[in-house]
XYZ file of C-alpha atoms in Angstrom:
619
model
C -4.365 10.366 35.400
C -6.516 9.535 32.559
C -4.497 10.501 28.914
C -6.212 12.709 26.563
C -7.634 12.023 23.395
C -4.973 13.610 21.955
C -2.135 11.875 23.953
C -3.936 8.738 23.053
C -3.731 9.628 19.095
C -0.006 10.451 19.028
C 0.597 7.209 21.123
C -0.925 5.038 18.504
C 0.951 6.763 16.177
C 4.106 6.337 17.735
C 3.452 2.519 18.438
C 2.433 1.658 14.560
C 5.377 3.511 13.250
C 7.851 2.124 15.612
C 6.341 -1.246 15.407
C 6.785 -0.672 11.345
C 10.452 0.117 12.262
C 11.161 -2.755 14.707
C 9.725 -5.334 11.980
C 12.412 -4.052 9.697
C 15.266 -3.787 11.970
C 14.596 -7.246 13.242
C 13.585 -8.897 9.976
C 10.222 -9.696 11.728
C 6.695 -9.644 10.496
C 5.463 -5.930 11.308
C 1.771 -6.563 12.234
C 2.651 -9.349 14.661
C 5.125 -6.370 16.408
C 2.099 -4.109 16.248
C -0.742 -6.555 17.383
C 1.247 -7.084 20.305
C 2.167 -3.302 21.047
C -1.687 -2.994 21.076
C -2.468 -6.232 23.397
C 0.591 -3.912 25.580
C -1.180 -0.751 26.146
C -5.054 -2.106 25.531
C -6.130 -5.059 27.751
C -2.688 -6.061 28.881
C -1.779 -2.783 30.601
C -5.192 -0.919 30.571
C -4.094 2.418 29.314
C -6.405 2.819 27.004
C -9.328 1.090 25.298
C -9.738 3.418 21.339
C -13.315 1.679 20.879
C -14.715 3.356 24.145
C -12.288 6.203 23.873
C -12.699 7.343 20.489
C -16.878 6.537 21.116
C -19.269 6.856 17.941
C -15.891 8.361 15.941
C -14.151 4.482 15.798
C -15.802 2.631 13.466
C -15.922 5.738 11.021
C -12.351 5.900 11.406
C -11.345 2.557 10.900
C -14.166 2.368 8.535
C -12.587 5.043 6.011
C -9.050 3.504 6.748
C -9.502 0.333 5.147
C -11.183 1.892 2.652
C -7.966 4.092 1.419
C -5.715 0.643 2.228
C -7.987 -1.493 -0.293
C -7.677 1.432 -2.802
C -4.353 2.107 -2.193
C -3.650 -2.029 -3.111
C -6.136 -1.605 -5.781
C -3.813 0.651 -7.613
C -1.480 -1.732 -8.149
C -3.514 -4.476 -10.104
C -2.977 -4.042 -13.833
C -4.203 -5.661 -16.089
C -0.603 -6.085 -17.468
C 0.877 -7.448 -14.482
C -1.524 -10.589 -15.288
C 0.003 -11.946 -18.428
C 0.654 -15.249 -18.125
C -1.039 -15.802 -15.178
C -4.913 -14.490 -15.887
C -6.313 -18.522 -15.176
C -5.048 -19.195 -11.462
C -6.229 -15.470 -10.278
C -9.454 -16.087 -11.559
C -9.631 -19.460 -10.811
C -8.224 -18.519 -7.050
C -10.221 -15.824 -6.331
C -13.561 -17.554 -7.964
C -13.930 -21.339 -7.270
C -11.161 -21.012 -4.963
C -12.936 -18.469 -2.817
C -15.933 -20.624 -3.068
C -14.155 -23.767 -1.512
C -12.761 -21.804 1.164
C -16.385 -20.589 1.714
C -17.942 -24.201 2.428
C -15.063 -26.098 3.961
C -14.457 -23.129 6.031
C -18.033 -22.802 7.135
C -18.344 -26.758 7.710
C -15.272 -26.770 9.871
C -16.810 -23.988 11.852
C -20.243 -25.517 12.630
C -18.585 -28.857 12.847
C -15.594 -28.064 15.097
C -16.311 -24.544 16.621
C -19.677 -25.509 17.327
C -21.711 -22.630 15.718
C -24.869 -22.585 14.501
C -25.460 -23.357 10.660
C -26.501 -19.785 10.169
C -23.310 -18.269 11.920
C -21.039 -20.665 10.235
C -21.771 -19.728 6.728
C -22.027 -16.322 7.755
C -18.534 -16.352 9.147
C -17.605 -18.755 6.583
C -17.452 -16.405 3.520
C -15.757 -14.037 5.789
C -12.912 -16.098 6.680
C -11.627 -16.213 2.967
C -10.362 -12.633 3.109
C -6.992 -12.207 3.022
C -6.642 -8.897 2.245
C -3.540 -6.159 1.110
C -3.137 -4.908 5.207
C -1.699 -8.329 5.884
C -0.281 -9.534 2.426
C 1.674 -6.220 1.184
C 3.813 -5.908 4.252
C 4.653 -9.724 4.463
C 5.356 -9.367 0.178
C 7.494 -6.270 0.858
C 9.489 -8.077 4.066
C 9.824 -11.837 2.363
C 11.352 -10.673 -1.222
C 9.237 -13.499 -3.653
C 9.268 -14.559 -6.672
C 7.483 -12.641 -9.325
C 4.868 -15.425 -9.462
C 3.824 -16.552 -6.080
C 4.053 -12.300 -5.136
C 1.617 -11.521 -7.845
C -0.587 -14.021 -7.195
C -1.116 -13.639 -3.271
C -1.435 -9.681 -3.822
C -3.722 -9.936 -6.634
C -5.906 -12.940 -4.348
C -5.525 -10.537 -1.224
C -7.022 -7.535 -2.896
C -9.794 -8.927 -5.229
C -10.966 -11.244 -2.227
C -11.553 -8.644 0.359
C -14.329 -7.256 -0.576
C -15.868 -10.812 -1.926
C -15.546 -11.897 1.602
C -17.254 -9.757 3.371
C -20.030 -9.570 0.484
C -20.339 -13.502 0.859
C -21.012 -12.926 4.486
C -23.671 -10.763 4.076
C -25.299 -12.330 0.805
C -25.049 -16.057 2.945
C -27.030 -13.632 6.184
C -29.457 -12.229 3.628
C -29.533 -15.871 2.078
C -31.015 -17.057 5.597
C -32.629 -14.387 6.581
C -34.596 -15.201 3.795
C -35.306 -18.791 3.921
C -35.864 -18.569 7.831
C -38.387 -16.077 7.399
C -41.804 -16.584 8.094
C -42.672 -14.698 5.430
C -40.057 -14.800 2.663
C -39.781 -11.300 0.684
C -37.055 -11.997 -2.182
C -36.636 -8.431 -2.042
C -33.803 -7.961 0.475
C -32.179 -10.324 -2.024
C -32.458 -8.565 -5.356
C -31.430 -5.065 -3.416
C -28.387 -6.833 -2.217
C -27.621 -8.315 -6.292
C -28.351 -4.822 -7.281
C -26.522 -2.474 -4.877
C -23.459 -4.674 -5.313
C -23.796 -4.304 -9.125
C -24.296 -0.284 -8.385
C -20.852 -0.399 -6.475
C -18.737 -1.558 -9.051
C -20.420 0.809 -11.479
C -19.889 3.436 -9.089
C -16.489 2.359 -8.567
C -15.739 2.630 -12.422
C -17.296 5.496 -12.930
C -15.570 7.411 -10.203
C -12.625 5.835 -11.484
C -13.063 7.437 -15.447
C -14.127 10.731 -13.920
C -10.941 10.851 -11.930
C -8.713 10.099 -14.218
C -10.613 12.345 -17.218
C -10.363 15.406 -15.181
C -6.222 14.552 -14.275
C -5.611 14.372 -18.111
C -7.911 17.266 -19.199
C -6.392 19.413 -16.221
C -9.671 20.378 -14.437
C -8.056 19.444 -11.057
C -4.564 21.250 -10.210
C -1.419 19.255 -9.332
C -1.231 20.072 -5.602
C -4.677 19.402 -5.451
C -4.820 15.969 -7.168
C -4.083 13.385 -4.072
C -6.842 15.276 -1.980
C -9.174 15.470 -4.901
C -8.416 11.126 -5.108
C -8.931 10.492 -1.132
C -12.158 12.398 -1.059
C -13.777 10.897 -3.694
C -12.607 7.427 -2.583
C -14.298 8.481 0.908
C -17.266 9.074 -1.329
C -17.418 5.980 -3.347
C -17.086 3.788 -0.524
C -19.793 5.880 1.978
C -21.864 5.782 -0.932
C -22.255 2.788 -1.487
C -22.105 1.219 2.188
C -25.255 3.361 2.574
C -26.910 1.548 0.385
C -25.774 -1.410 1.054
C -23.280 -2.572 4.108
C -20.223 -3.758 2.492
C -20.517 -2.911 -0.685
C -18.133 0.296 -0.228
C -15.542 -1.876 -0.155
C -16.351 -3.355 -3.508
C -16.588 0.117 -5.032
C -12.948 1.330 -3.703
C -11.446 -1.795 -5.362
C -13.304 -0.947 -8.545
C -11.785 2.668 -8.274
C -8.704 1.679 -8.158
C -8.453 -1.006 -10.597
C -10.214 1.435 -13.407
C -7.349 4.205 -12.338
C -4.888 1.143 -12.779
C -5.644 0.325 -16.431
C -5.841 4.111 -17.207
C -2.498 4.592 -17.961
C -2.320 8.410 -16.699
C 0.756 9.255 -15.332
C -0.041 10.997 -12.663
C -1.655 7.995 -10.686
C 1.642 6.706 -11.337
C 3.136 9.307 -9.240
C 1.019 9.884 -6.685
C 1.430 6.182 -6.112
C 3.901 6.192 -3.602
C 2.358 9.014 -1.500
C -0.598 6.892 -1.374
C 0.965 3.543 -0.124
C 3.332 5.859 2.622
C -0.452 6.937 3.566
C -1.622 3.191 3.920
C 1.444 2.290 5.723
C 0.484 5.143 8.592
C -3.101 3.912 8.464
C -2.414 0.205 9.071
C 0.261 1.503 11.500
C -2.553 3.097 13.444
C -5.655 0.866 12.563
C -3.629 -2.890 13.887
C -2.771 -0.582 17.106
C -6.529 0.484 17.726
C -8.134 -2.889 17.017
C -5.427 -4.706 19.383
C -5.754 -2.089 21.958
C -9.457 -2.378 22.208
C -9.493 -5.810 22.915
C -11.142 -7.603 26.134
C -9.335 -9.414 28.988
C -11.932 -12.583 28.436
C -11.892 -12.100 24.948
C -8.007 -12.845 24.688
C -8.384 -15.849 27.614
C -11.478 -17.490 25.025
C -8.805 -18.176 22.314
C -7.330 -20.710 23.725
C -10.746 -22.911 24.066
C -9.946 -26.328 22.484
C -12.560 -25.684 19.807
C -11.128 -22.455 18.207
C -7.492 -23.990 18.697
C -8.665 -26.851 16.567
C -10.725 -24.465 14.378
C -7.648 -22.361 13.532
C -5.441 -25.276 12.825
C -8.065 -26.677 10.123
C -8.382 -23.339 8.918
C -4.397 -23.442 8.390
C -3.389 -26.532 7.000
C -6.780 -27.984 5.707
C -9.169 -25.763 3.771
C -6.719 -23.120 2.846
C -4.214 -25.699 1.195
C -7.117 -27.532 -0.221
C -9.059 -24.772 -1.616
C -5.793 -23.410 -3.219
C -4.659 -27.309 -4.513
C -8.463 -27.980 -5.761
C -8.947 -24.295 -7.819
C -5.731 -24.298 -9.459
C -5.687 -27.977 -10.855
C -4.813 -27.705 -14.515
C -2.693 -24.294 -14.622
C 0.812 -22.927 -14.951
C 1.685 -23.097 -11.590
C 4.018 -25.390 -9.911
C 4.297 -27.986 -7.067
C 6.188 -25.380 -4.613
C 4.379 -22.185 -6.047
C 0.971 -23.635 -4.807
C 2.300 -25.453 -1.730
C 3.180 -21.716 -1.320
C 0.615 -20.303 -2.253
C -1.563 -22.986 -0.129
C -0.162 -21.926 3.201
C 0.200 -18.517 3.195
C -3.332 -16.780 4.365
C -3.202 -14.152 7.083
C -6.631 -12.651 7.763
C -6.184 -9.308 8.899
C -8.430 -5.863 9.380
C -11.196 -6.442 7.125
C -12.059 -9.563 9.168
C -11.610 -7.622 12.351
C -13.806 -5.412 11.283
C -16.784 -6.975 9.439
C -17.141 -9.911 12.252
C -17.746 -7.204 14.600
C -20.278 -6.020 12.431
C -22.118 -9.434 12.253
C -21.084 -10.316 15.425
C -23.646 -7.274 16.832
C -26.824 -8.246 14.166
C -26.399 -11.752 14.367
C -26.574 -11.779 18.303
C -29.975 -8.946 17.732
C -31.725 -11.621 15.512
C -31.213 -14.274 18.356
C -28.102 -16.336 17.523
C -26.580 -16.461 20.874
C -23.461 -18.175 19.169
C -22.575 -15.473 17.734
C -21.308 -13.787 20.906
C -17.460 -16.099 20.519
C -17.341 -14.366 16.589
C -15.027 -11.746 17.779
C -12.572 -14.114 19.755
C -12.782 -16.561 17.336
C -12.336 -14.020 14.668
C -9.445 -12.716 16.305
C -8.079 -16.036 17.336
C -7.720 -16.551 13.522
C -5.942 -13.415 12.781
C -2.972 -13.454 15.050
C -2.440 -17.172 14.718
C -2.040 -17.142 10.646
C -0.247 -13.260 11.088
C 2.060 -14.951 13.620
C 2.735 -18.407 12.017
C 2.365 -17.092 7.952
C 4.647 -13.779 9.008
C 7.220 -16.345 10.516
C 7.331 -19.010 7.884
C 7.120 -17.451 4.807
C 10.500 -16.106 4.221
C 12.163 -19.693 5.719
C 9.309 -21.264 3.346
C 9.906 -19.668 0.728
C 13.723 -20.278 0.695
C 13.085 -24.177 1.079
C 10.794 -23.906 -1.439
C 13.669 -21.717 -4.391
C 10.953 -19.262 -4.809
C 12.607 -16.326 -2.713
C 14.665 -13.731 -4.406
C 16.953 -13.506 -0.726
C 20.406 -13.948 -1.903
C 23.655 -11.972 -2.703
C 21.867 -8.622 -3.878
C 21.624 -7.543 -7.563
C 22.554 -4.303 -9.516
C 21.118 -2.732 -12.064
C 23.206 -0.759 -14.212
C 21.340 1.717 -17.163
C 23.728 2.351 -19.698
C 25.767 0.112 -21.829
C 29.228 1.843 -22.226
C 33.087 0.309 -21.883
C 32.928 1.343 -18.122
C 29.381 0.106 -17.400
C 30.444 -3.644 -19.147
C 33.697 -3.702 -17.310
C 32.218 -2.588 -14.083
C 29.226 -5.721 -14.724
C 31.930 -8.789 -14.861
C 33.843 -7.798 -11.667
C 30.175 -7.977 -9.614
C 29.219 -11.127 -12.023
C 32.545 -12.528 -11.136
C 31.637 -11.980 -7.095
C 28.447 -14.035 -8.018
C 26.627 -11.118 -7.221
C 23.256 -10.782 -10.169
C 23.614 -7.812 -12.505
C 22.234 -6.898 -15.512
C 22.710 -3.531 -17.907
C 19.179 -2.028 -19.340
C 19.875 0.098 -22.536
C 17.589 1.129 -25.519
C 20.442 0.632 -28.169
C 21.480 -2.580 -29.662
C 24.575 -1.390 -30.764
C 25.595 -0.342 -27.659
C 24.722 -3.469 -25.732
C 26.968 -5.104 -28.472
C 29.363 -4.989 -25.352
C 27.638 -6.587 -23.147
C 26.827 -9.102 -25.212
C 30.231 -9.659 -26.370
C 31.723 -10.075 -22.730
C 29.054 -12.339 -21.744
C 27.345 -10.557 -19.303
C 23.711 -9.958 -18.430
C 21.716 -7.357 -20.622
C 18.031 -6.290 -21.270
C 17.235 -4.046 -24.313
C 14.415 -1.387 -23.643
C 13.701 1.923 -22.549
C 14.341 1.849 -18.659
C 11.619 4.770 -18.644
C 9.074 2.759 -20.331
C 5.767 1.445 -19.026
C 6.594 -1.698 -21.470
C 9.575 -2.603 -19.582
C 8.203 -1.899 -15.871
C 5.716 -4.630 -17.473
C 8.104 -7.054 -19.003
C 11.658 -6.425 -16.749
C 11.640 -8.484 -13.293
C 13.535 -5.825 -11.281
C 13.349 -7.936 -7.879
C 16.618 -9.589 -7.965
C 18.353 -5.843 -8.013
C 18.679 -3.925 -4.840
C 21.286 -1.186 -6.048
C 20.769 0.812 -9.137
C 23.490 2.905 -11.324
C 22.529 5.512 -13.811
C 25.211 5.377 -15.588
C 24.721 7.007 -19.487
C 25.865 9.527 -21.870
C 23.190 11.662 -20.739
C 23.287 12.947 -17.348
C 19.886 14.659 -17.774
C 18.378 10.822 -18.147
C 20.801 9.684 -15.270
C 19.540 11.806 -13.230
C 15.632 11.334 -14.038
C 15.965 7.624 -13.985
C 17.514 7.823 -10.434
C 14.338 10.419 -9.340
C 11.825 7.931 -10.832
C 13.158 4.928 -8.884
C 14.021 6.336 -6.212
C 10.976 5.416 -3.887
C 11.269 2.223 -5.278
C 14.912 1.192 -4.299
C 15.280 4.068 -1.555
C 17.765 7.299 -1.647
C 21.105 5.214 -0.236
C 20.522 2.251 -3.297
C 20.329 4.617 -6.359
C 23.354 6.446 -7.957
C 24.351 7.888 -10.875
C 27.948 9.084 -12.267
C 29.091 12.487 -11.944
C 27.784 14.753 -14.698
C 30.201 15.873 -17.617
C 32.710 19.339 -16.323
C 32.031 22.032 -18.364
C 34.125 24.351 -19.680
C 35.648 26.495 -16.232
C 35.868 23.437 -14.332
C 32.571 23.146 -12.588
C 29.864 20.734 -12.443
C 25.941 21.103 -13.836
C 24.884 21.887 -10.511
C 21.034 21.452 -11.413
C 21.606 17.932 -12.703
C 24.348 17.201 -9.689
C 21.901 17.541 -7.513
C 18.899 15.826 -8.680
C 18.369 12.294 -8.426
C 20.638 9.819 -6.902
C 24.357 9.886 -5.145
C 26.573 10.506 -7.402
C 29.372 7.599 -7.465
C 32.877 7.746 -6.887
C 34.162 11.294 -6.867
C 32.544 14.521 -8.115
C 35.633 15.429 -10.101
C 35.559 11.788 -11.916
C 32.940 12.040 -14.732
C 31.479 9.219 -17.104
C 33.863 10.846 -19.447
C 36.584 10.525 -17.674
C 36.048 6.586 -16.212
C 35.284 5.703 -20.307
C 38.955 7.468 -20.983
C 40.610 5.210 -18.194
C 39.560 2.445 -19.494
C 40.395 3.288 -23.217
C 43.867 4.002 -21.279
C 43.670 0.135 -20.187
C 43.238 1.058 -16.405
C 42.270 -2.208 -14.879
C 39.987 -3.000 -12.137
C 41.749 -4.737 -9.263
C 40.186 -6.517 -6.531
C 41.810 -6.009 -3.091
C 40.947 -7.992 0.250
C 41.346 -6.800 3.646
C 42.991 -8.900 6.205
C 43.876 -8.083 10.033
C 47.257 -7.561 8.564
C 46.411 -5.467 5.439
C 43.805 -3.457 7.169
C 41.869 -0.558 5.625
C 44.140 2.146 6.825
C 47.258 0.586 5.601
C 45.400 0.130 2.193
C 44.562 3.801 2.028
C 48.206 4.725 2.517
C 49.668 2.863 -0.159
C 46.915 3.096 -3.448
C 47.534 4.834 -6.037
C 47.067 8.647 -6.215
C 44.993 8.377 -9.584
C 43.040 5.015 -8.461
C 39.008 5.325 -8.501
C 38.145 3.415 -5.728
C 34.707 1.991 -7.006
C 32.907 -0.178 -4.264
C 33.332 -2.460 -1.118
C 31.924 -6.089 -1.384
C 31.455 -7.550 1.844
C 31.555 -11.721 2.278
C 27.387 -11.854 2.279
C 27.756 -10.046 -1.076
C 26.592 -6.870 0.066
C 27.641 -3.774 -1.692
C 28.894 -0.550 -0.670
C 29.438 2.044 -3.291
C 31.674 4.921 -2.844
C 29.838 8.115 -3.003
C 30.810 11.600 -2.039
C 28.044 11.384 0.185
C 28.179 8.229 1.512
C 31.314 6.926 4.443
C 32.735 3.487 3.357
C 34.464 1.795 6.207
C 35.463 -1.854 4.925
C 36.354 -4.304 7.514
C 39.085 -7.197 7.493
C 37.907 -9.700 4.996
C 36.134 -7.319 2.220
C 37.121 -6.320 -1.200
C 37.812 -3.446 -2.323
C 37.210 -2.692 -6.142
C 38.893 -0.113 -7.575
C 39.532 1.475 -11.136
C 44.053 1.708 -11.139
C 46.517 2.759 -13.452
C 47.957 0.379 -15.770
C 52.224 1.464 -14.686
C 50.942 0.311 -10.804
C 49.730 -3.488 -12.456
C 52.966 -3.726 -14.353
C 55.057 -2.826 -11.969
C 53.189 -5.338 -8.820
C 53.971 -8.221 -12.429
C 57.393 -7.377 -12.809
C 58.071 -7.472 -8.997
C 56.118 -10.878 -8.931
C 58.171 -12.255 -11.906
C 61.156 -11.003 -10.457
C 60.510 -13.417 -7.068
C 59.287 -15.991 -8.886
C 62.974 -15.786 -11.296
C 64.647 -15.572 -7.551
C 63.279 -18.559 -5.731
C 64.090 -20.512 -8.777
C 67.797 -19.652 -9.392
C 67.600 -21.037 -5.446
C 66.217 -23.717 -6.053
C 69.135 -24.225 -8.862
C 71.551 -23.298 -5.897
């Protein structure tokens, strides 16, 4: 029985997404878990082939998909971001690109065996890296701010350069191999590209004028943003193929730079929109795959090609364009190895692959299997190595895991040293220098700024912190904090303390249930944990054993005792929550916020034994 179309549809769906979630169950790079789930049901299996399927409907598709994935990336390249490191982006994705360009096309004629014309044709394709490949491995690997900005800024501006260099170096021979040479193919191609990043911009502006002058309605604002994007990019790819792709990124950078809040927050709609589409897209190219095509990749020639590709051009085009900057030994050794190709290369060879093979290069016919040759050896071996890489290397934030505590109070500072002194990275954000006069006092960690402010998403490196605690006077900001970064940490990392009782009793119950868990107990407000500590409650550290299990330590605690958080031997944290179930196994800690008369008593009792065994020893 042959599936439907629609059967076929939800099956690719299903396979990206639970690819997506195998990666992160398993720690493993997600599009090597869905270019294999594709190679399953395509060619491998046979049941079903999208390309012949989904007929003249496919390359549209896929088409308009990495269009939205390149704006989507786009969105995230501010100018901002780039302080300090303006000279190796530009430098990277300029002369850099250009190295990769000619080595790349002179290992391809020289070791692939392709004609000159195919070579540097394929050549500037092959320096795409590109945001499908190089957002999911940033978001797995946990980088430094440094080597992440620079391989996500390189992966988005290069795209569409790489596929333009393929078709300016076709247009380049087209025109000297002509019999009669007509520079005019040449100038359209200089001028359409310049018309796509005007286009680009000026879709952009209009965009973002009509969100701040509210001509387009809220629930309307993410449609309004995909269709024009559909419109830039067709646009301009109808003037010119490939140049849509150069008018997306221009879109998104000018929406970027804006500054309008509500890009900001349709931001993470967008990306869980690019995360279904490269879901779906790896799935469909994998699946439409040939039998011969797969067996051709292991021809000595490609094998060879690949492996220069690797650990030749890419490390020298990196080591060559960035002589002379900021960077470091290990950040461009980094830098220099990681380089999966991914869907724009898939893509765009196909293209070539077809009018190359029409004008009469009959070398042309491997692109495709050489193409993909290239893109599931550098997925597979830069997915794999990166994280291990980057650990060898001190660039990767992996670690015990960080908090980030907003609010600098005598419960907040107290709270900080018991995770500092677990080795575990903290750090308290507040706007007031008085009040941080606590934190700096006790010696621990502290950043003064607005939390909410675009100046300190700019200048705060918020990577090393995988828990956040809203934990202020004001449980209106608590509470809008945790909503804000919320998709950025997820709903089980972000909390916030109980809001203040009023007078019968209760609880705010539209602040209580807004924003993150609230911590500890609903009955135990920021009021209350500031007038335990003014009461000299201490925080007391308690490790389970196979003796002193969990149970036993429930029966005897205190009544009045706060039990705070779990830290397990890795360093990982488990809050207490209302919301959340804490089950602490035999060898965790248990912090907890206990009465003063339970300390004294446990010192009295241990200076009591300690008074015994000596009179015996007297004895």
């Amino acid at each position: 029985m042959v599936p439907s179309l629609l059967f076929e549809v939800m099956l690719i769906g299903l396979l990206g997404i639970g690819s997506q979630w195998i990666a992160w169950r398993y720690r493993m790079p997600a599009i090597v878990v869905m270019s294999i789930s594709g190679l399953i049901v395509g060619p491998i299996l046979g049941l079903m082939n999208p390309e012949e399927d989904f007929g003249s409907l496919y390359n549209p598709i896929i088409s308009v998909a990495v269009a939205i994935i390149l704006f989507e990336g786009s969105l995230n390249l501010s100018f901002k971001e780039l302080k300090g490191l303006g000279k190796p982006v530009f430098r990277i994705a300029t002369v850099g690109a250009f190295i990769a360009w000619i080595l790349g096309s002179l290992t391809a004629h020289y070791i692939a065996g392709l004609s000159w014309t195919v070579a540097f044709v394929i050549g500037g394709l092959f320096i795409v890296t590109g945001p499908t490949v190089i957002l999911p491995l940033l978001r797995q690997s946990k980088l430094k701010a440094t080597p992440a900005k620079l391989l996500k800024w390189e992966g988005i501006i290069v795209d569409p350069i790489g596929a333009l260099l393929a078709v300016f170096a076709f247009e380049i021979i087209a025109f000297l191999t002509s019999t009669n040479p007509d520079s005019t193919s040449l100038l359209l191609f200089f001028a359409a590209s310049i018309f796509a990043v005007i286009l680009g911009w000026a879709c952009g502006r209009g965009i973002g004028w009509m969100f701040e002058t509210g001509h387009i309605p809220e629930f309307l604002k993410s449609p309004a943003v995909f269709i024009v994007v559909i419109f830039a990019f067709t646009f301009a790819d109808e003037i010119e193929h490939e140049t849509g792709l150069l008018a997306v990124t221009a879109m998104g950078m000018t929406l970027a730079n804006l500054g309008i809040s509500s890009v900001a927050d349709m931001r993470h709609f967008k990306e869980n929109i690019s995360i279904l589409l490269i879901s779906a897209i790896y799935v469909m190219l994998t699946a439409s795959l040939q039998v011969d095509v797969l067996l051709k990749i292991f021809d000595p020639n490609i094998i060879g090609y690949v492996i220069l590709m690797m650990i030749v051009v890419r490390p020298l085009s990196i080591f060559l364009s960035t002589w002379g900057t900021s960077l470091s030994l290990n950040e461009k050794l980094l830098v220099g190895w990681i380089a999966p190709r991914g869907i724009v290369a898939l893509t765009v060879s196909g293209y070539f692959a077809s009018i190359l093979t029409d004008a009469g290069y009959e070398d042309a016919s491997i692109i495709t299997t050489l193409t993909f040759g290239l893109v599931f050896f550098t997925v597979c071996a830069h997915g794999f190595s990166i994280g291990p890489l980057a650990k060898k290397l001190h660039l990767s934030l992996e670690g015990r895991p960080g908090t980030l505590i907003v609010g600098s109070n005598k419960f907040t500072v107290n709270l900080a040293k018991t995770l500092s002194k677990a080795k575990n990275p903290v750090l308290i954000v507040d706007s007031s220098w008085e009040r941080l006069r606590l934190a700096r006092e006790a010696g621990v960690p502290f950043y003064h700024g607005e939390m909410m402010s675009e100046q300190t998403e700019y200048h705060l490196d918020t990577n090393p912190y995988e828990y956040l605690v809203a934990a202020t006077d004001f449980h209106s900001y608590n509470a809008l904090v945790c909503t804000t970064f919320m998709p950025e940490y997820g709903r089980t990392n972000v909390f916030k303390v109980s809001p203040y009782k009023l007078l019968d009793g209760g609880v705010n119950d539209s602040v209580d249930r807004v924003g993150g868990r609230i911590l500890f107990k609903e009955d135990v407000s920021m009021e209350d944990l500031i007038n335990k500590i003014a009461k000299h409650y201490v925080f007391r550290q308690t490790t389970l054993t196979d003796q002193y299990s969990y149970k036993k330590y429930l029966t005897e605690k205190d009544e009045e005792a706060v039990m705070l958080y779990a830290l397990k031997p890795s360093g990982k944290i488990k809050f207490y929550t209302e919301e959340m179930r804490v089950s602490p196994e035999s060898g965790d800690t248990i912090v907890s916020l206990t009465p003063p008369k339970k300390e004294i008593k446990k010192i009295k009792e241990r200076l009591e034994n300690q008074r015994n065994n000596n009179n015996g020893n007297k004895d």
